[in-house]
Amino acid sequence: MPRTVVKFGGSSLASAAQIKKAAAIIRSDEARCFVVVSAPGKRDSTDIKITDLLYRCCDLAVAGLNFDEPLALIRDRFSEIITELGITLDLEAEMETIRAHLSENPQRDYMASRGEYLNAKVISAYLGFGFLDAARCVVFRDNGTFDAEVTNRNLSAALAHATSVVVPGFYGAMNDGTICTFSRGGSDVTGAIVARAVGADLYENWTDVSGMLAADPRIVHNPRSIDYITYQELRELAYMGASVMHEDAVFPVRKVGIPINIRNTNAPADAGTMIVPALPENYTGQRVTGIAGKTGFSSIHVEKSMMNSEVGFGATLLQILASHQIPFEHCPTGIDTISVVVGTDHLAPVRESVVEEISARLHPEIVKVEDNLAMIAVVGEGMVFSKGTAAGIFRAISDAGINIRMIDQGSSEMNIIIGVQEEDYACAINSIYQSVIRTD
Ligand code: ASP
């Protein structure tokens, strides 16, 4: 029988009504036998996430202040959910353990993890599924880093004979039992590691949007949603700011080729976005999968005659940046020119010394820094095989009267990176979208 791991995010489990929707989705397909849950999120825009209330309790306790109020909000929220679900579950002992922890030795990760822990208890009771505490299987090393391989072995063993289980997302534990969490949104990661451990056929990530959009809806009006995207395309778009799930959630499933399906708990009939190892063979979808971008870049432009014959010139330049802890994003080169695009916030504190060191060590004719740049990534594996996509992109930008400051095509030919002035950013994205995605 196919096995699906389903992960529900905080907005999908924010109230009893939302939990009922999630349960109906789970019950509608018997393959959905492993369930990973977030803590209850916001019910509306004015609400507070349970995880944020837990952090607040911890901060107050650490400061020696009274934490009764946020703790009562957490207790009331779970009580309301339990009552409305009509289950008999008493969380009083758990709440007392949390109170004692806060009074004695408050720890942020332990506190943050309790939202997922309690919610998994509630949902396993409601579904009649088993409960597996992530602290038993998800392992963090003594230095706080996640141990993927030991975790995989533990989870595979713990779930080998399980038929229906709820696992709390977001946390695990060190060997001494100390609880550690992933970074915010980390239940996505737990979902992926459970999917890998049980050899799932599919990892469904249920959220509050019907998949990933081809462009940022704050910039492009009503962008179309993406039906298929490869792991690598997703990585390129996510790196440039498009977000649909936790970045680290792709690696565990990518390793073993399990597809991810982003779905909407509030619109379960929508197919959502499939994140796949490779596009289906007869796929006739778009050449360009999506556009994303970021502002806040600077370009360090260096010119020197005969640079091409000076071995190690580029290496020295990058080494100067590395010695100032500045990561570089792109590095377009000409015969006698080289530019390095870096984040302005990395460069700003050391700008003078970087420029001085470049002058002193490389003796260029020109070294100058240009700020206020935006980088736009146009991503699509289909671009490799189609003629004219790049021409279409550049024509669209030029028709919009925008000056392109930099072009960089990734060696995979899966992305074209375009640098423009920040003031042209939104207009450039819109014109590219209209010319190569909407009409694709
Ligand atoms: N509850 C945690 C957060 O708010 C983890 C998660 O939802 O994935 O970040």
mmCIF file of N, CA and C in Angstrom, residues 377-429:
data_model
loop_
_atom_site.group_PDB
_atom_site.id
_atom_site.type_symbol
_atom_site.label_atom_id
_atom_site.label_comp_id
_atom_site.label_asym_id
_atom_site.label_seq_id
_atom_site.Cartn_x
_atom_site.Cartn_y
_atom_site.Cartn_z
ATOM 1 N N ALA A 377 15.961 36.423 -10.186
ATOM 2 C CA ALA A 377 16.267 35.107 -10.771
ATOM 3 C C ALA A 377 15.059 34.624 -11.561
ATOM 4 N N VAL A 378 15.299 34.302 -12.813
ATOM 5 C CA VAL A 378 14.250 33.702 -13.651
ATOM 6 C C VAL A 378 14.637 32.234 -13.755
ATOM 7 N N VAL A 379 13.778 31.353 -13.241
ATOM 8 C CA VAL A 379 14.180 29.956 -13.066
ATOM 9 C C VAL A 379 13.273 29.014 -13.857
ATOM 10 N N GLY A 380 13.872 28.059 -14.529
ATOM 11 C CA GLY A 380 13.071 27.053 -15.231
ATOM 12 C C GLY A 380 13.960 26.075 -15.952
ATOM 13 N N GLU A 381 13.806 24.781 -15.655
ATOM 14 C CA GLU A 381 14.641 23.781 -16.335
ATOM 15 C C GLU A 381 14.319 23.743 -17.820
ATOM 16 N N GLY A 382 13.101 24.121 -18.177
ATOM 17 C CA GLY A 382 12.681 24.093 -19.575
ATOM 18 C C GLY A 382 13.430 25.107 -20.428
ATOM 19 N N MET A 383 14.097 26.065 -19.811
ATOM 20 C CA MET A 383 14.792 27.112 -20.577
ATOM 21 C C MET A 383 15.940 26.554 -21.403
ATOM 22 N N VAL A 384 16.547 25.445 -20.902
ATOM 23 C CA VAL A 384 17.709 24.877 -21.586
ATOM 24 C C VAL A 384 17.339 24.486 -23.012
ATOM 25 N N PHE A 385 16.146 23.955 -23.185
ATOM 26 C CA PHE A 385 15.767 23.403 -24.487
ATOM 27 C C PHE A 385 14.955 24.362 -25.344
ATOM 28 N N SER A 386 14.646 25.530 -24.809
ATOM 29 C CA SER A 386 13.779 26.393 -25.609
ATOM 30 C C SER A 386 14.557 27.608 -26.079
ATOM 31 N N LYS A 387 14.345 27.943 -27.324
ATOM 32 C CA LYS A 387 15.033 29.107 -27.871
ATOM 33 C C LYS A 387 14.236 30.355 -27.530
ATOM 34 N N GLY A 388 14.932 31.433 -27.349
ATOM 35 C CA GLY A 388 14.247 32.720 -27.291
ATOM 36 C C GLY A 388 13.773 33.161 -25.917
ATOM 37 N N THR A 389 13.957 32.316 -24.887
ATOM 38 C CA THR A 389 13.470 32.740 -23.571
ATOM 39 C C THR A 389 14.270 33.940 -23.076
ATOM 40 N N ALA A 390 15.611 33.820 -23.199
ATOM 41 C CA ALA A 390 16.446 34.927 -22.737
ATOM 42 C C ALA A 390 16.119 36.191 -23.524
ATOM 43 N N ALA A 391 15.943 36.020 -24.845
ATOM 44 C CA ALA A 391 15.619 37.192 -25.669
ATOM 45 C C ALA A 391 14.321 37.832 -25.172
ATOM 46 N N GLY A 392 13.335 36.991 -24.857
ATOM 47 C CA GLY A 392 12.041 37.492 -24.377
ATOM 48 C C GLY A 392 12.190 38.264 -23.066
ATOM 49 N N ILE A 393 13.030 37.742 -22.205
ATOM 50 C CA ILE A 393 13.239 38.392 -20.899
ATOM 51 C C ILE A 393 13.865 39.779 -21.104
ATOM 52 N N PHE A 394 14.924 39.807 -21.913
ATOM 53 C CA PHE A 394 15.646 41.071 -22.069
ATOM 54 C C PHE A 394 14.812 42.090 -22.850
ATOM 55 N N ARG A 395 14.027 41.579 -23.822
ATOM 56 C CA ARG A 395 13.167 42.496 -24.568
ATOM 57 C C ARG A 395 12.139 43.119 -23.616
ATOM 58 N N ALA A 396 11.580 42.287 -22.753
ATOM 59 C CA ALA A 396 10.548 42.786 -21.823
ATOM 60 C C ALA A 396 11.134 43.880 -20.930
ATOM 61 N N ILE A 397 12.351 43.652 -20.459
ATOM 62 C CA ILE A 397 12.956 44.634 -19.555
ATOM 63 C C ILE A 397 13.270 45.920 -20.320
ATOM 64 N N SER A 398 13.770 45.742 -21.528
ATOM 65 C CA SER A 398 14.123 46.939 -22.304
ATOM 66 C C SER A 398 12.860 47.706 -22.719
ATOM 67 N N ASP A 399 11.793 46.969 -23.083
ATOM 68 C CA ASP A 399 10.535 47.642 -23.437
ATOM 69 C C ASP A 399 9.989 48.450 -22.254
ATOM 70 N N ALA A 400 10.315 47.996 -21.046
ATOM 71 C CA ALA A 400 9.838 48.730 -19.860
ATOM 72 C C ALA A 400 10.765 49.909 -19.537
ATOM 73 N N GLY A 401 11.773 50.120 -20.367
ATOM 74 C CA GLY A 401 12.679 51.254 -20.174
ATOM 75 C C GLY A 401 13.644 51.054 -19.013
ATOM 76 N N ILE A 402 13.926 49.790 -18.695
ATOM 77 C CA ILE A 402 14.806 49.515 -17.542
ATOM 78 C C ILE A 402 16.205 49.153 -18.029
ATOM 79 N N ASN A 403 17.179 49.699 -17.334
ATOM 80 C CA ASN A 403 18.573 49.442 -17.671
ATOM 81 C C ASN A 403 19.047 48.209 -16.895
ATOM 82 N N ILE A 404 19.531 47.204 -17.612
ATOM 83 C CA ILE A 404 20.046 46.007 -16.929
ATOM 84 C C ILE A 404 21.482 46.279 -16.490
ATOM 85 N N ARG A 405 21.782 46.053 -15.216
ATOM 86 C CA ARG A 405 23.127 46.336 -14.699
ATOM 87 C C ARG A 405 24.022 45.114 -14.711
ATOM 88 N N MET A 406 23.412 43.934 -14.743
ATOM 89 C CA MET A 406 24.231 42.729 -14.693
ATOM 90 C C MET A 406 23.428 41.535 -15.193
ATOM 91 N N ILE A 407 24.092 40.621 -15.877
ATOM 92 C CA ILE A 407 23.430 39.376 -16.302
ATOM 93 C C ILE A 407 24.349 38.227 -15.912
ATOM 94 N N ASP A 408 23.770 37.171 -15.366
ATOM 95 C CA ASP A 408 24.572 36.012 -15.001
ATOM 96 C C ASP A 408 23.717 34.788 -15.272
ATOM 97 N N GLN A 409 24.202 33.891 -16.125
ATOM 98 C CA GLN A 409 23.419 32.678 -16.338
ATOM 99 C C GLN A 409 24.103 31.548 -15.610
ATOM 100 N N GLY A 410 23.355 30.911 -14.701
ATOM 101 C CA GLY A 410 23.922 29.803 -13.941
ATOM 102 C C GLY A 410 24.421 28.737 -14.911
ATOM 103 N N SER A 411 25.475 27.995 -14.525
ATOM 104 C CA SER A 411 26.050 27.034 -15.471
ATOM 105 C C SER A 411 25.062 25.917 -15.784
ATOM 106 N N SER A 412 24.071 25.717 -14.924
ATOM 107 C CA SER A 412 23.074 24.678 -15.196
ATOM 108 C C SER A 412 22.088 25.121 -16.269
ATOM 109 N N GLU A 413 22.161 26.386 -16.673
ATOM 110 C CA GLU A 413 21.218 26.969 -17.634
ATOM 111 C C GLU A 413 19.790 26.920 -17.107
ATOM 112 N N MET A 414 19.658 26.735 -15.822
ATOM 113 C CA MET A 414 18.318 26.642 -15.260
ATOM 114 C C MET A 414 17.851 28.013 -14.779
ATOM 115 N N ASN A 415 18.812 28.929 -14.645
ATOM 116 C CA ASN A 415 18.397 30.249 -14.180
ATOM 117 C C ASN A 415 19.164 31.356 -14.894
ATOM 118 N N ILE A 416 18.485 32.472 -15.010
ATOM 119 C CA ILE A 416 19.145 33.667 -15.509
ATOM 120 C C ILE A 416 18.991 34.697 -14.403
ATOM 121 N N ILE A 417 20.113 35.257 -13.987
ATOM 122 C CA ILE A 417 20.073 36.245 -12.914
ATOM 123 C C ILE A 417 20.276 37.618 -13.541
ATOM 124 N N ILE A 418 19.402 38.525 -13.192
ATOM 125 C CA ILE A 418 19.484 39.869 -13.766
ATOM 126 C C ILE A 418 19.601 40.885 -12.631
ATOM 127 N N GLY A 419 20.580 41.750 -12.744
ATOM 128 C CA GLY A 419 20.736 42.813 -11.747
ATOM 129 C C GLY A 419 20.163 44.110 -12.290
ATOM 130 N N VAL A 420 19.323 44.759 -11.496
ATOM 131 C CA VAL A 420 18.777 46.073 -11.888
ATOM 132 C C VAL A 420 18.869 47.007 -10.680
ATOM 133 N N GLN A 421 18.666 48.286 -10.936
ATOM 134 C CA GLN A 421 18.602 49.235 -9.813
ATOM 135 C C GLN A 421 17.380 48.891 -8.963
ATOM 136 N N GLU A 422 17.494 49.100 -7.654
ATOM 137 C CA GLU A 422 16.366 48.757 -6.777
ATOM 138 C C GLU A 422 15.070 49.442 -7.205
ATOM 139 N N GLU A 423 15.187 50.678 -7.694
ATOM 140 C CA GLU A 423 13.961 51.404 -8.058
ATOM 141 C C GLU A 423 13.244 50.749 -9.252
ATOM 142 N N ASP A 424 13.954 49.926 -10.013
ATOM 143 C CA ASP A 424 13.345 49.261 -11.177
ATOM 144 C C ASP A 424 12.885 47.832 -10.869
ATOM 145 N N TYR A 425 13.106 47.413 -9.629
ATOM 146 C CA TYR A 425 12.915 46.000 -9.256
ATOM 147 C C TYR A 425 11.505 45.481 -9.577
ATOM 148 N N ALA A 426 10.491 46.146 -9.006
ATOM 149 C CA ALA A 426 9.117 45.644 -9.160
ATOM 150 C C ALA A 426 8.696 45.681 -10.629
ATOM 151 N N CYS A 427 9.059 46.761 -11.301
ATOM 152 C CA CYS A 427 8.672 46.912 -12.700
ATOM 153 C C CYS A 427 9.331 45.826 -13.555
ATOM 154 N N ALA A 428 10.600 45.509 -13.252
ATOM 155 C CA ALA A 428 11.304 44.474 -14.022
ATOM 156 C C ALA A 428 10.630 43.120 -13.808
ATOM 157 N N ILE A 429 10.289 42.808 -12.564
ATOM 158 C CA ILE A 429 9.649 41.506 -12.293
ATOM 159 C C ILE A 429 8.316 41.424 -13.032
#
